[in-house]
Amino acid sequence: MSSLRLFTSAARKASSLRTFGRRGYAEANDKLKLSLVLPHESIFTSTDVVQVNIAAEAGDMGILANHVPSIEPLRPGVVEVIETNGASKKWFTSSGFATVHPNNRLTINVVEAASLEKFSLEAVRANLAEALKVASGSGSETDKAEARVEADVYEALQHALAK
Amino acid sequence: MSSWRNFFTYNKYSQITARALRASFTEQERVAAERRGLTILKFQRWENGLGGTQIPLAEEEARLKEAVGKSS
């Protein structure tokens, strides 16, 4: 029985060598190397993880091992990392890019990120009210656009903290 | 949704979102974080091999904002 399994797994690996570039799904115990970096801090540097959920501009996505290479701009939202021991950790990120490289590496570059307990819901609510006031006020268009961007961040933060 | 592209660059957008995040920290975190948002930059214009006056960037931005406000 075990020899049969060894044979099939060897055949699968051999075929993946011959058809390099052919995409497939992640196996159950495949890991990808995550680097989650900020300008002032590296949260992960080439650490093996199982899955990373990101909030991309195009929508939320979960990235497993052997993902197709892609570059995704991130919107202000939650990045969740599921590590090899099954523990899942969340960070709220400001904005940046998630890049899946061809060699099974995922690099997430964001300007600011912090775990959810570092935020104060009161501050978020107050900031959101302030930003909405400016966005619908009578300032210049640039100020209103800035306030709308900030309001988006606060709304996403409020949504993330409420869960 | 991304109407901000008419007004500023992606660089400015990322600074705005980072600033919004830092403003939402708890009191303790905010003390350490505020310093990260600080940018002190001076620039000077060079012409014919001579440097002009050194102007802090914050002053220049405030001046430009006022000029835009007057013209609009």
PDB file of C-alpha atoms in Angstrom:
ATOM      1  CA  MET A   1       0.000   0.000   0.000  1.00  0.00           C
ATOM      2  CA  SER A   2       2.710   2.446   1.005  1.00  0.00           C
ATOM      3  CA  SER A   3       4.774   1.481  -2.051  1.00  0.00           C
ATOM      4  CA  LEU A   4       1.799   2.326  -4.262  1.00  0.00           C
ATOM      5  CA  ARG A   5       1.457   5.719  -2.606  1.00  0.00           C
ATOM      6  CA  LEU A   6       5.206   6.311  -2.972  1.00  0.00           C
ATOM      7  CA  PHE A   7       4.969   5.432  -6.654  1.00  0.00           C
ATOM      8  CA  THR A   8       2.039   7.771  -7.331  1.00  0.00           C
ATOM      9  CA  SER A   9       3.587  10.653  -5.417  1.00  0.00           C
ATOM     10  CA  ALA A  10       6.907  10.142  -7.233  1.00  0.00           C
ATOM     11  CA  ALA A  11       5.073  10.043 -10.566  1.00  0.00           C
ATOM     12  CA  ARG A  12       3.242  13.250  -9.664  1.00  0.00           C
ATOM     13  CA  LYS A  13       6.499  14.976  -8.741  1.00  0.00           C
ATOM     14  CA  ALA A  14       8.243  13.720 -11.885  1.00  0.00           C
ATOM     15  CA  SER A  15       5.423  14.947 -14.084  1.00  0.00           C
ATOM     16  CA  SER A  16       5.562  18.364 -12.410  1.00  0.00           C
ATOM     17  CA  LEU A  17       9.257  18.574 -13.329  1.00  0.00           C
ATOM     18  CA  ARG A  18       8.589  17.716 -16.948  1.00  0.00           C
ATOM     19  CA  THR A  19       5.687  20.150 -17.308  1.00  0.00           C
ATOM     20  CA  PHE A  20       7.234  23.078 -15.484  1.00  0.00           C
ATOM     21  CA  GLY A  21       4.940  26.081 -15.925  1.00  0.00           C
ATOM     22  CA  ARG A  22       1.769  23.969 -15.842  1.00  0.00           C
ATOM     23  CA  ARG A  23      -0.382  25.328 -13.023  1.00  0.00           C
ATOM     24  CA  GLY A  24      -2.067  23.105 -10.470  1.00  0.00           C
ATOM     25  CA  TYR A  25      -3.743  23.265  -7.099  1.00  0.00           C
ATOM     26  CA  ALA A  26      -1.958  23.372  -3.769  1.00  0.00           C
ATOM     27  CA  GLU A  27      -1.519  20.075  -1.962  1.00  0.00           C
ATOM     28  CA  ALA A  28      -2.774  19.759   1.593  1.00  0.00           C
ATOM     29  CA  ASN A  29       0.607  20.288   3.233  1.00  0.00           C
ATOM     30  CA  ASP A  30       2.177  22.701   0.733  1.00  0.00           C
ATOM     31  CA  LYS A  31       3.344  25.949   2.213  1.00  0.00           C
ATOM     32  CA  LEU A  32       4.208  29.282   0.688  1.00  0.00           C
ATOM     33  CA  LYS A  33       6.860  31.718   1.848  1.00  0.00           C
ATOM     34  CA  LEU A  34       5.348  34.936   3.111  1.00  0.00           C
ATOM     35  CA  SER A  35       7.141  38.230   3.569  1.00  0.00           C
ATOM     36  CA  LEU A  36       4.906  40.833   5.162  1.00  0.00           C
ATOM     37  CA  VAL A  37       6.954  44.006   5.386  1.00  0.00           C
ATOM     38  CA  LEU A  38       6.372  47.576   6.463  1.00  0.00           C
ATOM     39  CA  PRO A  39       8.828  50.443   6.004  1.00  0.00           C
ATOM     40  CA  HIS A  40       9.681  50.342   9.700  1.00  0.00           C
ATOM     41  CA  GLU A  41       9.166  46.676  10.571  1.00  0.00           C
ATOM     42  CA  SER A  42       9.162  43.182   9.028  1.00  0.00           C
ATOM     43  CA  ILE A  43       6.321  41.119  10.397  1.00  0.00           C
ATOM     44  CA  PHE A  44       7.225  38.014   8.372  1.00  0.00           C
ATOM     45  CA  THR A  45      10.420  37.393   6.405  1.00  0.00           C
ATOM     46  CA  SER A  46      10.186  34.371   4.115  1.00  0.00           C
ATOM     47  CA  THR A  47       8.203  32.438   6.703  1.00  0.00           C
ATOM     48  CA  ASP A  48       6.388  29.257   5.719  1.00  0.00           C
ATOM     49  CA  VAL A  49       2.655  29.727   6.030  1.00  0.00           C
ATOM     50  CA  VAL A  50      -0.326  27.767   4.775  1.00  0.00           C
ATOM     51  CA  GLN A  51      -2.743  30.466   3.598  1.00  0.00           C
ATOM     52  CA  VAL A  52      -2.928  34.231   3.433  1.00  0.00           C
ATOM     53  CA  ASN A  53      -6.205  36.099   3.027  1.00  0.00           C
ATOM     54  CA  ILE A  54      -5.843  39.587   1.630  1.00  0.00           C
ATOM     55  CA  ALA A  55      -8.208  42.435   0.868  1.00  0.00           C
ATOM     56  CA  ALA A  56      -7.353  43.336  -2.718  1.00  0.00           C
ATOM     57  CA  GLU A  57      -8.905  46.155  -4.695  1.00  0.00           C
ATOM     58  CA  ALA A  58     -10.523  43.565  -6.946  1.00  0.00           C
ATOM     59  CA  GLY A  59     -12.005  41.733  -3.958  1.00  0.00           C
ATOM     60  CA  ASP A  60     -11.012  39.529  -1.049  1.00  0.00           C
ATOM     61  CA  MET A  61      -8.799  36.619  -1.973  1.00  0.00           C
ATOM     62  CA  GLY A  62      -7.091  33.716  -0.261  1.00  0.00           C
ATOM     63  CA  ILE A  63      -3.639  32.742  -1.468  1.00  0.00           C
ATOM     64  CA  LEU A  64      -2.355  29.189  -1.084  1.00  0.00           C
ATOM     65  CA  ALA A  65       0.908  27.563  -2.142  1.00  0.00           C
ATOM     66  CA  ASN A  66       1.800  27.547  -5.855  1.00  0.00           C
ATOM     67  CA  HIS A  67      -0.499  30.430  -6.638  1.00  0.00           C
ATOM     68  CA  VAL A  68      -0.319  31.900 -10.121  1.00  0.00           C
ATOM     69  CA  PRO A  69       2.034  34.926 -10.113  1.00  0.00           C
ATOM     70  CA  SER A  70       0.052  38.114  -9.709  1.00  0.00           C
ATOM     71  CA  ILE A  71       0.286  41.645  -8.428  1.00  0.00           C
ATOM     72  CA  GLU A  72      -2.649  42.889  -6.420  1.00  0.00           C
ATOM     73  CA  PRO A  73      -3.096  46.390  -5.041  1.00  0.00           C
ATOM     74  CA  LEU A  74      -4.548  46.181  -1.563  1.00  0.00           C
ATOM     75  CA  ARG A  75      -7.333  48.290  -0.173  1.00  0.00           C
ATOM     76  CA  PRO A  76      -7.320  49.244   3.503  1.00  0.00           C
ATOM     77  CA  GLY A  77      -8.428  46.009   5.128  1.00  0.00           C
ATOM     78  CA  VAL A  78      -7.526  42.896   7.026  1.00  0.00           C
ATOM     79  CA  VAL A  79      -4.694  40.551   6.089  1.00  0.00           C
ATOM     80  CA  GLU A  80      -5.103  37.172   7.751  1.00  0.00           C
ATOM     81  CA  VAL A  81      -2.253  34.694   7.928  1.00  0.00           C
ATOM     82  CA  ILE A  82      -2.872  31.006   8.659  1.00  0.00           C
ATOM     83  CA  GLU A  83       0.387  29.511   9.874  1.00  0.00           C
ATOM     84  CA  THR A  84       1.604  25.938   9.728  1.00  0.00           C
ATOM     85  CA  ASN A  85       0.388  25.181  13.254  1.00  0.00           C
ATOM     86  CA  GLY A  86      -3.144  26.187  12.302  1.00  0.00           C
ATOM     87  CA  ALA A  87      -3.121  29.480  14.240  1.00  0.00           C
ATOM     88  CA  SER A  88      -4.550  32.429  12.349  1.00  0.00           C
ATOM     89  CA  LYS A  89      -3.460  36.001  12.962  1.00  0.00           C
ATOM     90  CA  LYS A  90      -4.955  39.191  11.589  1.00  0.00           C
ATOM     91  CA  TRP A  91      -3.515  42.602  10.845  1.00  0.00           C
ATOM     92  CA  PHE A  92      -5.298  45.664   9.580  1.00  0.00           C
ATOM     93  CA  THR A  93      -3.211  47.107   6.750  1.00  0.00           C
ATOM     94  CA  SER A  94      -3.388  50.603   5.323  1.00  0.00           C
ATOM     95  CA  SER A  95      -2.659  50.073   1.635  1.00  0.00           C
ATOM     96  CA  GLY A  96       0.018  48.541  -0.504  1.00  0.00           C
ATOM     97  CA  PHE A  97       0.637  45.626  -2.809  1.00  0.00           C
ATOM     98  CA  ALA A  98       0.592  41.853  -2.585  1.00  0.00           C
ATOM     99  CA  THR A  99       2.875  40.183  -5.112  1.00  0.00           C
ATOM    100  CA  VAL A 100       2.919  36.444  -5.749  1.00  0.00           C
ATOM    101  CA  HIS A 101       6.242  35.539  -7.333  1.00  0.00           C
ATOM    102  CA  PRO A 102       6.750  32.541  -9.622  1.00  0.00           C
ATOM    103  CA  ASN A 103       8.812  30.656  -7.026  1.00  0.00           C
ATOM    104  CA  ASN A 104       5.976  30.270  -4.520  1.00  0.00           C
ATOM    105  CA  ARG A 105       6.763  33.438  -2.605  1.00  0.00           C
ATOM    106  CA  LEU A 106       4.252  36.040  -1.499  1.00  0.00           C
ATOM    107  CA  THR A 107       5.433  39.539  -0.681  1.00  0.00           C
ATOM    108  CA  ILE A 108       3.022  41.953   0.941  1.00  0.00           C
ATOM    109  CA  ASN A 109       4.291  45.530   1.144  1.00  0.00           C
ATOM    110  CA  VAL A 110       2.152  47.932   3.123  1.00  0.00           C
ATOM    111  CA  VAL A 111       2.848  51.279   4.724  1.00  0.00           C
ATOM    112  CA  GLU A 112       1.123  50.663   8.070  1.00  0.00           C
ATOM    113  CA  ALA A 113      -0.247  47.527   9.656  1.00  0.00           C
ATOM    114  CA  ALA A 114      -1.204  46.597  13.195  1.00  0.00           C
ATOM    115  CA  SER A 115      -3.060  43.757  14.880  1.00  0.00           C
ATOM    116  CA  LEU A 116      -6.672  44.525  15.634  1.00  0.00           C
ATOM    117  CA  GLU A 117      -6.323  44.986  19.402  1.00  0.00           C
ATOM    118  CA  LYS A 118      -4.073  48.009  18.888  1.00  0.00           C
ATOM    119  CA  PHE A 119      -7.028  50.056  17.624  1.00  0.00           C
ATOM    120  CA  SER A 120      -9.602  51.936  19.650  1.00  0.00           C
ATOM    121  CA  LEU A 121     -13.175  51.711  18.396  1.00  0.00           C
ATOM    122  CA  GLU A 122     -13.991  55.077  19.976  1.00  0.00           C
ATOM    123  CA  ALA A 123     -11.213  56.808  18.071  1.00  0.00           C
ATOM    124  CA  VAL A 124     -12.358  55.148  14.847  1.00  0.00           C
ATOM    125  CA  ARG A 125     -15.965  56.290  15.313  1.00  0.00           C
ATOM    126  CA  ALA A 126     -14.916  59.847  16.108  1.00  0.00           C
ATOM    127  CA  ASN A 127     -12.530  59.972  13.152  1.00  0.00           C
ATOM    128  CA  LEU A 128     -15.181  58.581  10.820  1.00  0.00           C
ATOM    129  CA  ALA A 129     -17.704  61.241  11.861  1.00  0.00           C
ATOM    130  CA  GLU A 130     -15.082  63.926  11.320  1.00  0.00           C
ATOM    131  CA  ALA A 131     -14.061  62.596   7.905  1.00  0.00           C
ATOM    132  CA  LEU A 132     -17.667  62.316   6.684  1.00  0.00           C
ATOM    133  CA  LYS A 133     -18.293  65.886   7.789  1.00  0.00           C
ATOM    134  CA  VAL A 134     -15.345  67.148   5.733  1.00  0.00           C
ATOM    135  CA  ALA A 135     -16.235  64.942   2.774  1.00  0.00           C
ATOM    136  CA  SER A 136     -19.720  66.405   2.522  1.00  0.00           C
ATOM    137  CA  GLY A 137     -18.650  69.894   3.514  1.00  0.00           C
ATOM    138  CA  SER A 138     -17.632  72.913   1.500  1.00  0.00           C
ATOM    139  CA  GLY A 139     -13.862  72.541   1.220  1.00  0.00           C
ATOM    140  CA  SER A 140     -11.853  72.147  -1.957  1.00  0.00           C
ATOM    141  CA  GLU A 141     -12.327  69.043  -4.090  1.00  0.00           C
ATOM    142  CA  THR A 142      -8.888  67.784  -3.046  1.00  0.00           C
ATOM    143  CA  ASP A 143      -9.786  68.079   0.647  1.00  0.00           C
ATOM    144  CA  LYS A 144     -13.041  66.263   0.043  1.00  0.00           C
ATOM    145  CA  ALA A 145     -11.289  63.495  -1.867  1.00  0.00           C
ATOM    146  CA  GLU A 146      -8.793  63.129   0.982  1.00  0.00           C
ATOM    147  CA  ALA A 147     -11.607  62.961   3.507  1.00  0.00           C
ATOM    148  CA  ARG A 148     -13.396  60.320   1.445  1.00  0.00           C
ATOM    149  CA  VAL A 149     -10.231  58.209   1.346  1.00  0.00           C
ATOM    150  CA  GLU A 150      -9.898  58.527   5.132  1.00  0.00           C
ATOM    151  CA  ALA A 151     -13.588  57.714   5.606  1.00  0.00           C
ATOM    152  CA  ASP A 152     -13.069  54.510   3.600  1.00  0.00           C
ATOM    153  CA  VAL A 153     -10.238  53.512   5.905  1.00  0.00           C
ATOM    154  CA  TYR A 154     -12.288  54.204   9.029  1.00  0.00           C
ATOM    155  CA  GLU A 155     -15.289  52.323   7.694  1.00  0.00           C
ATOM    156  CA  ALA A 156     -13.143  49.296   6.871  1.00  0.00           C
ATOM    157  CA  LEU A 157     -11.544  49.504  10.308  1.00  0.00           C
ATOM    158  CA  GLN A 158     -14.917  49.739  12.010  1.00  0.00           C
ATOM    159  CA  HIS A 159     -16.115  46.712  10.070  1.00  0.00           C
ATOM    160  CA  ALA A 160     -13.006  44.737  10.994  1.00  0.00           C
ATOM    161  CA  LEU A 161     -13.199  45.621  14.683  1.00  0.00           C
ATOM    162  CA  ALA A 162     -16.890  44.851  14.943  1.00  0.00           C
ATOM    163  CA  LYS A 163     -16.421  41.214  14.015  1.00  0.00           C
TER     164      LYS A 163
ATOM    165  CA  MET B   1     -14.531  54.489  -6.007  1.00  0.00           C
ATOM    166  CA  SER B   2     -11.049  55.586  -7.038  1.00  0.00           C
ATOM    167  CA  SER B   3     -12.040  59.126  -7.926  1.00  0.00           C
ATOM    168  CA  TRP B   4      -9.115  60.291  -5.806  1.00  0.00           C
ATOM    169  CA  ARG B   5      -6.893  59.588  -8.804  1.00  0.00           C
ATOM    170  CA  ASN B   6      -8.078  62.881 -10.264  1.00  0.00           C
ATOM    171  CA  PHE B   7      -6.642  64.783  -7.320  1.00  0.00           C
ATOM    172  CA  PHE B   8      -3.476  63.121  -6.102  1.00  0.00           C
ATOM    173  CA  THR B   9      -0.941  60.381  -6.833  1.00  0.00           C
ATOM    174  CA  TYR B  10      -0.851  56.877  -5.390  1.00  0.00           C
ATOM    175  CA  ASN B  11       2.013  57.988  -3.141  1.00  0.00           C
ATOM    176  CA  LYS B  12      -0.186  60.614  -1.531  1.00  0.00           C
ATOM    177  CA  TYR B  13      -3.037  58.098  -1.247  1.00  0.00           C
ATOM    178  CA  SER B  14      -0.852  55.626   0.635  1.00  0.00           C
ATOM    179  CA  GLN B  15       0.314  58.389   2.997  1.00  0.00           C
ATOM    180  CA  ILE B  16      -3.305  59.397   3.659  1.00  0.00           C
ATOM    181  CA  THR B  17      -4.411  55.839   4.462  1.00  0.00           C
ATOM    182  CA  ALA B  18      -1.370  55.352   6.722  1.00  0.00           C
ATOM    183  CA  ARG B  19      -2.188  58.588   8.526  1.00  0.00           C
ATOM    184  CA  ALA B  20      -5.796  57.492   8.986  1.00  0.00           C
ATOM    185  CA  LEU B  21      -4.637  54.187  10.448  1.00  0.00           C
ATOM    186  CA  ARG B  22      -2.261  55.882  12.879  1.00  0.00           C
ATOM    187  CA  ALA B  23      -5.013  58.225  14.026  1.00  0.00           C
ATOM    188  CA  SER B  24      -7.098  55.210  15.040  1.00  0.00           C
ATOM    189  CA  PHE B  25      -4.584  53.613  17.396  1.00  0.00           C
ATOM    190  CA  THR B  26      -5.105  53.476  21.148  1.00  0.00           C
ATOM    191  CA  GLU B  27      -3.433  56.254  23.121  1.00  0.00           C
ATOM    192  CA  GLN B  28      -0.381  54.166  23.941  1.00  0.00           C
ATOM    193  CA  GLU B  29       0.323  53.106  20.359  1.00  0.00           C
ATOM    194  CA  ARG B  30      -0.324  56.523  18.953  1.00  0.00           C
ATOM    195  CA  VAL B  31       2.620  58.080  20.797  1.00  0.00           C
ATOM    196  CA  ALA B  32       5.119  55.817  19.048  1.00  0.00           C
ATOM    197  CA  ALA B  33       3.260  55.921  15.758  1.00  0.00           C
ATOM    198  CA  GLU B  34       2.896  59.674  15.327  1.00  0.00           C
ATOM    199  CA  ARG B  35       6.624  60.031  14.857  1.00  0.00           C
ATOM    200  CA  ARG B  36       6.487  57.675  11.864  1.00  0.00           C
ATOM    201  CA  GLY B  37       4.228  60.069  10.007  1.00  0.00           C
ATOM    202  CA  LEU B  38       6.596  63.008  10.435  1.00  0.00           C
ATOM    203  CA  THR B  39       8.482  64.126   7.358  1.00  0.00           C
ATOM    204  CA  ILE B  40      10.942  66.983   7.665  1.00  0.00           C
ATOM    205  CA  LEU B  41      12.278  67.821   4.236  1.00  0.00           C
ATOM    206  CA  LYS B  42      13.885  70.984   2.939  1.00  0.00           C
ATOM    207  CA  PHE B  43      14.514  71.652  -0.716  1.00  0.00           C
ATOM    208  CA  GLN B  44      16.276  74.348  -2.728  1.00  0.00           C
ATOM    209  CA  ARG B  45      16.138  75.233  -6.384  1.00  0.00           C
ATOM    210  CA  TRP B  46      19.490  75.423  -8.228  1.00  0.00           C
ATOM    211  CA  GLU B  47      19.981  77.706 -11.197  1.00  0.00           C
ATOM    212  CA  ASN B  48      23.178  78.549 -13.107  1.00  0.00           C
ATOM    213  CA  GLY B  49      25.222  76.693 -10.516  1.00  0.00           C
ATOM    214  CA  LEU B  50      23.809  78.686  -7.600  1.00  0.00           C
ATOM    215  CA  GLY B  51      21.485  77.318  -4.971  1.00  0.00           C
ATOM    216  CA  GLY B  52      18.374  79.231  -3.983  1.00  0.00           C
ATOM    217  CA  THR B  53      16.893  79.500  -0.500  1.00  0.00           C
ATOM    218  CA  GLN B  54      16.161  76.285   1.372  1.00  0.00           C
ATOM    219  CA  ILE B  55      12.413  75.936   1.859  1.00  0.00           C
ATOM    220  CA  PRO B  56      10.809  73.392   4.201  1.00  0.00           C
ATOM    221  CA  LEU B  57       8.435  71.160   2.264  1.00  0.00           C
ATOM    222  CA  ALA B  58       5.559  71.749   4.705  1.00  0.00           C
ATOM    223  CA  GLU B  59       5.712  75.496   4.062  1.00  0.00           C
ATOM    224  CA  GLU B  60       5.741  74.985   0.308  1.00  0.00           C
ATOM    225  CA  GLU B  61       2.750  72.636   0.455  1.00  0.00           C
ATOM    226  CA  ALA B  62       0.781  75.104   2.600  1.00  0.00           C
ATOM    227  CA  ARG B  63       1.603  77.896   0.168  1.00  0.00           C
ATOM    228  CA  LEU B  64       0.487  75.814  -2.821  1.00  0.00           C
ATOM    229  CA  LYS B  65      -2.738  74.835  -1.072  1.00  0.00           C
ATOM    230  CA  GLU B  66      -3.528  78.475  -0.430  1.00  0.00           C
ATOM    231  CA  ALA B  67      -2.810  79.346  -4.073  1.00  0.00           C
ATOM    232  CA  VAL B  68      -5.158  76.572  -5.244  1.00  0.00           C
ATOM    233  CA  GLY B  69      -7.817  77.748  -2.791  1.00  0.00           C
ATOM    234  CA  LYS B  70      -7.607  81.323  -4.126  1.00  0.00           C
ATOM    235  CA  SER B  71      -7.768  80.344  -7.771  1.00  0.00           C
ATOM    236  CA  SER B  72     -10.684  77.884  -7.412  1.00  0.00           C
TER     237      SER B  72
END
